[in-house]
Short mmCIF file of C-alpha atoms in Angstrom, two decimals:
data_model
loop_
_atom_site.label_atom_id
_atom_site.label_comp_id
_atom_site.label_asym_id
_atom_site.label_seq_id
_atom_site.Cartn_x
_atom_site.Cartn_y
_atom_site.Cartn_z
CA UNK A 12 -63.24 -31.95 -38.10
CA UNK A 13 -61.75 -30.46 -41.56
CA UNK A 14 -60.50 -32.76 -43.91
CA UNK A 15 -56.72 -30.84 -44.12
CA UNK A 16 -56.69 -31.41 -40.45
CA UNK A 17 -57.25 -34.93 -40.17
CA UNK A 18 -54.87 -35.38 -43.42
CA UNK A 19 -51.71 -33.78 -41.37
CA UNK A 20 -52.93 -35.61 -38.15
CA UNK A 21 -52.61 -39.04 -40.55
CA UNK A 22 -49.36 -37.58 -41.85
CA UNK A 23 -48.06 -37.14 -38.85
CA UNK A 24 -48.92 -40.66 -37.19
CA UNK A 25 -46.98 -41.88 -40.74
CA UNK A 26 -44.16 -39.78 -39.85
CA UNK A 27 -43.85 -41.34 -35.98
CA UNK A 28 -44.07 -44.85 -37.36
CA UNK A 29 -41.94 -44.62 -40.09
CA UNK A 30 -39.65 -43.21 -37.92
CA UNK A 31 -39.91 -46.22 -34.94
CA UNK A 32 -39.43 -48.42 -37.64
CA UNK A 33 -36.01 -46.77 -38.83
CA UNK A 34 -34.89 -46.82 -35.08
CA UNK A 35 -35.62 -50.31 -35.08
CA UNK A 36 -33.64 -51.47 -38.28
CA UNK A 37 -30.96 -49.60 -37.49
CA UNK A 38 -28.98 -52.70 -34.95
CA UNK A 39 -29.60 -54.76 -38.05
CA UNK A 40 -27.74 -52.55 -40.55
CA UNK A 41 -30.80 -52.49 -42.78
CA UNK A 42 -32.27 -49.72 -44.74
CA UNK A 43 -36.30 -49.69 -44.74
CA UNK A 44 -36.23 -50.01 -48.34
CA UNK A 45 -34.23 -53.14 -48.05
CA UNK A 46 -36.06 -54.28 -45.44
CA UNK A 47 -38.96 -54.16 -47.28
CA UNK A 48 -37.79 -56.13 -50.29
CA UNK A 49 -36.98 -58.79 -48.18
CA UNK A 50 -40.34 -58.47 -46.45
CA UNK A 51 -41.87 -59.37 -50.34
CA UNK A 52 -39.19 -61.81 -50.72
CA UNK A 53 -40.61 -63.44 -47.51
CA UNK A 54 -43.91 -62.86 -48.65
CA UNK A 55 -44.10 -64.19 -51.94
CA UNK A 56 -41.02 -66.33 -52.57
CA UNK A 57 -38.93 -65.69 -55.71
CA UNK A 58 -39.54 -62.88 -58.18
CA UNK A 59 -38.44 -61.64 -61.02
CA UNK A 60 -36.58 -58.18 -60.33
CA UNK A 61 -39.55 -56.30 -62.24
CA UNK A 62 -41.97 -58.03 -60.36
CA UNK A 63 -40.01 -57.25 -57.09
CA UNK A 64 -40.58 -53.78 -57.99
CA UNK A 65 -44.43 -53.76 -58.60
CA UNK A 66 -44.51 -54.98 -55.25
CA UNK A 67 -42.51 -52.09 -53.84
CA UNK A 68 -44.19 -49.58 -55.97
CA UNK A 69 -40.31 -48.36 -57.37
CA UNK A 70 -39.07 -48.55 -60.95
CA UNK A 71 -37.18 -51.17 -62.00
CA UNK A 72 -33.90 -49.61 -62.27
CA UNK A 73 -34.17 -48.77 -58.01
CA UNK A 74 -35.12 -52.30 -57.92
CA UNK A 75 -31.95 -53.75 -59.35
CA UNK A 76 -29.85 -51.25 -57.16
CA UNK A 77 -31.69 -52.79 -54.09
CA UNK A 78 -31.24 -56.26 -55.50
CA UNK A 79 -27.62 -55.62 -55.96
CA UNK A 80 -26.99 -54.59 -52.47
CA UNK A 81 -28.80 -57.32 -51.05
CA UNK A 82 -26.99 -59.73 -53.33
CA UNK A 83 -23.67 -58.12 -52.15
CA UNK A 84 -24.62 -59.39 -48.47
CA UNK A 85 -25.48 -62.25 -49.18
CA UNK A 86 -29.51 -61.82 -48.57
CA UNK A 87 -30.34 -62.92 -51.86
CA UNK A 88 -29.22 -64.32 -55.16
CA UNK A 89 -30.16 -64.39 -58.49
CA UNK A 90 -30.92 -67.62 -60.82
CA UNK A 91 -31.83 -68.49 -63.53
CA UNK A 92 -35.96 -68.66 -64.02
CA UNK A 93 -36.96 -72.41 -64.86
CA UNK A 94 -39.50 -71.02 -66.57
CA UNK A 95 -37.84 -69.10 -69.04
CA UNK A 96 -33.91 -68.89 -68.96
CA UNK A 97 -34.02 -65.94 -70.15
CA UNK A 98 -35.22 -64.19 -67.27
CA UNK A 99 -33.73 -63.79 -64.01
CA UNK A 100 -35.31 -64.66 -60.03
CA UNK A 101 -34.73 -63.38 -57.47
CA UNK A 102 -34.31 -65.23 -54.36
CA UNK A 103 -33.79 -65.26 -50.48
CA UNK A 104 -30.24 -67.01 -49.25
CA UNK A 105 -30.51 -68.58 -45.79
CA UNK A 106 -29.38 -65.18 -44.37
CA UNK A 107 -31.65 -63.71 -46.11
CA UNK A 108 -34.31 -65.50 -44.71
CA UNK A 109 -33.15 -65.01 -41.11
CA UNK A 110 -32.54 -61.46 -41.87
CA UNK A 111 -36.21 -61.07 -43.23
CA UNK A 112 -37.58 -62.80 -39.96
CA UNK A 113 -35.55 -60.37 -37.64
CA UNK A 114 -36.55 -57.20 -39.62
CA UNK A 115 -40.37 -58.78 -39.37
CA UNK A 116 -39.85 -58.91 -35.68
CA UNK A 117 -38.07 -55.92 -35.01
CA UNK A 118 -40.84 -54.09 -36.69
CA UNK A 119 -43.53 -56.12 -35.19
CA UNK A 120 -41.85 -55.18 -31.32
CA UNK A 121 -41.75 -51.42 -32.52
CA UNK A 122 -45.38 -51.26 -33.48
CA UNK A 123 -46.30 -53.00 -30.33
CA UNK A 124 -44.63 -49.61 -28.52
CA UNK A 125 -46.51 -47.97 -30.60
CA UNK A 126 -50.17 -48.84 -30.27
CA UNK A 127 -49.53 -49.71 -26.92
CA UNK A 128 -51.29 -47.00 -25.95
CA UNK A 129 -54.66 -47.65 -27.79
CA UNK A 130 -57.18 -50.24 -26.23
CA UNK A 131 -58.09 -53.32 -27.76
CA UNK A 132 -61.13 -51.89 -28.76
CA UNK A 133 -59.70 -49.14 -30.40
CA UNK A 134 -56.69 -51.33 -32.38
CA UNK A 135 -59.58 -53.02 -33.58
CA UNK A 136 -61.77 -49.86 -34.83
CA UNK A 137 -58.49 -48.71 -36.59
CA UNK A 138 -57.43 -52.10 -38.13
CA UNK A 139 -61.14 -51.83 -39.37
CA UNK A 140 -60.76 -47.89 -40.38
CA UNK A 141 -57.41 -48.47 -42.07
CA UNK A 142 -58.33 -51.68 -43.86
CA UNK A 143 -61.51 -49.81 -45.73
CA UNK A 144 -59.39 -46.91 -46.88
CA UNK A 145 -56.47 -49.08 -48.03
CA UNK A 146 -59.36 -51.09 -50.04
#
């Protein structure tokens, strides 16, 4: 097998995902990419906005927008850091929180549709096949 083959074949699985994924935020009223901040939120607890947007691999300045919409819902707020006042956290509200745990589920249900066609055996060969080229 060529290498540019198997690189659109991987594309293309991306594509499909991604695109089960979008189908399955949409009843929430969620963009991915907020969706995926809360995801860190859940992940990690409080952050400042720059560190928010290590995590999702966006500049800082698409971070605040994102943070700024979710603060407008009511997902998250910003406070104060204990730390050092001058900075900023960000943080989940309760309906963030619930929000974050139906997005998590919503996405895990859509991925379940979408290896359900793989055996056990091969979820497991890919989990390991995936895991060594995200390392």
């Amino acid at each position: 097998m060529d290498d540019d083959h198997l690189s659109e074949l991987f594309w293309s699985v991306a594509r499909n995902l991604r695109h089960l994924n979008r189908e399955a935020l949409e009843p929430l009223n969620v963009s991915p990419s907020h969706g995926r901040a809360l995801n860190v939120l859940l992940k990690h607890g409080s952050l400042r906005p720059g560190a928010l947007a290590e995590h999702l691999r966006i500049a800082a300045r698409s971070a605040t927008e994102v943070v700024d919409d979710l603060e407008q819902r009511g997902l998250v707020a910003r406070a104060p850091d204990p730390a050092d006042r001058r900075a900023t956290l960000v943080t989940l509200t309760a309906e963030g929180r619930a929000a974050g745990d139906a997005i998590r589920s919503a996405r895990q249900q859509a991925a379940e549709r979408f290896f359900a066609a793989l055996s056990d055996t091969d979820r497991t060969e890919l989990t390991r096949i995936l895991r060594q080229l995200r390392d």
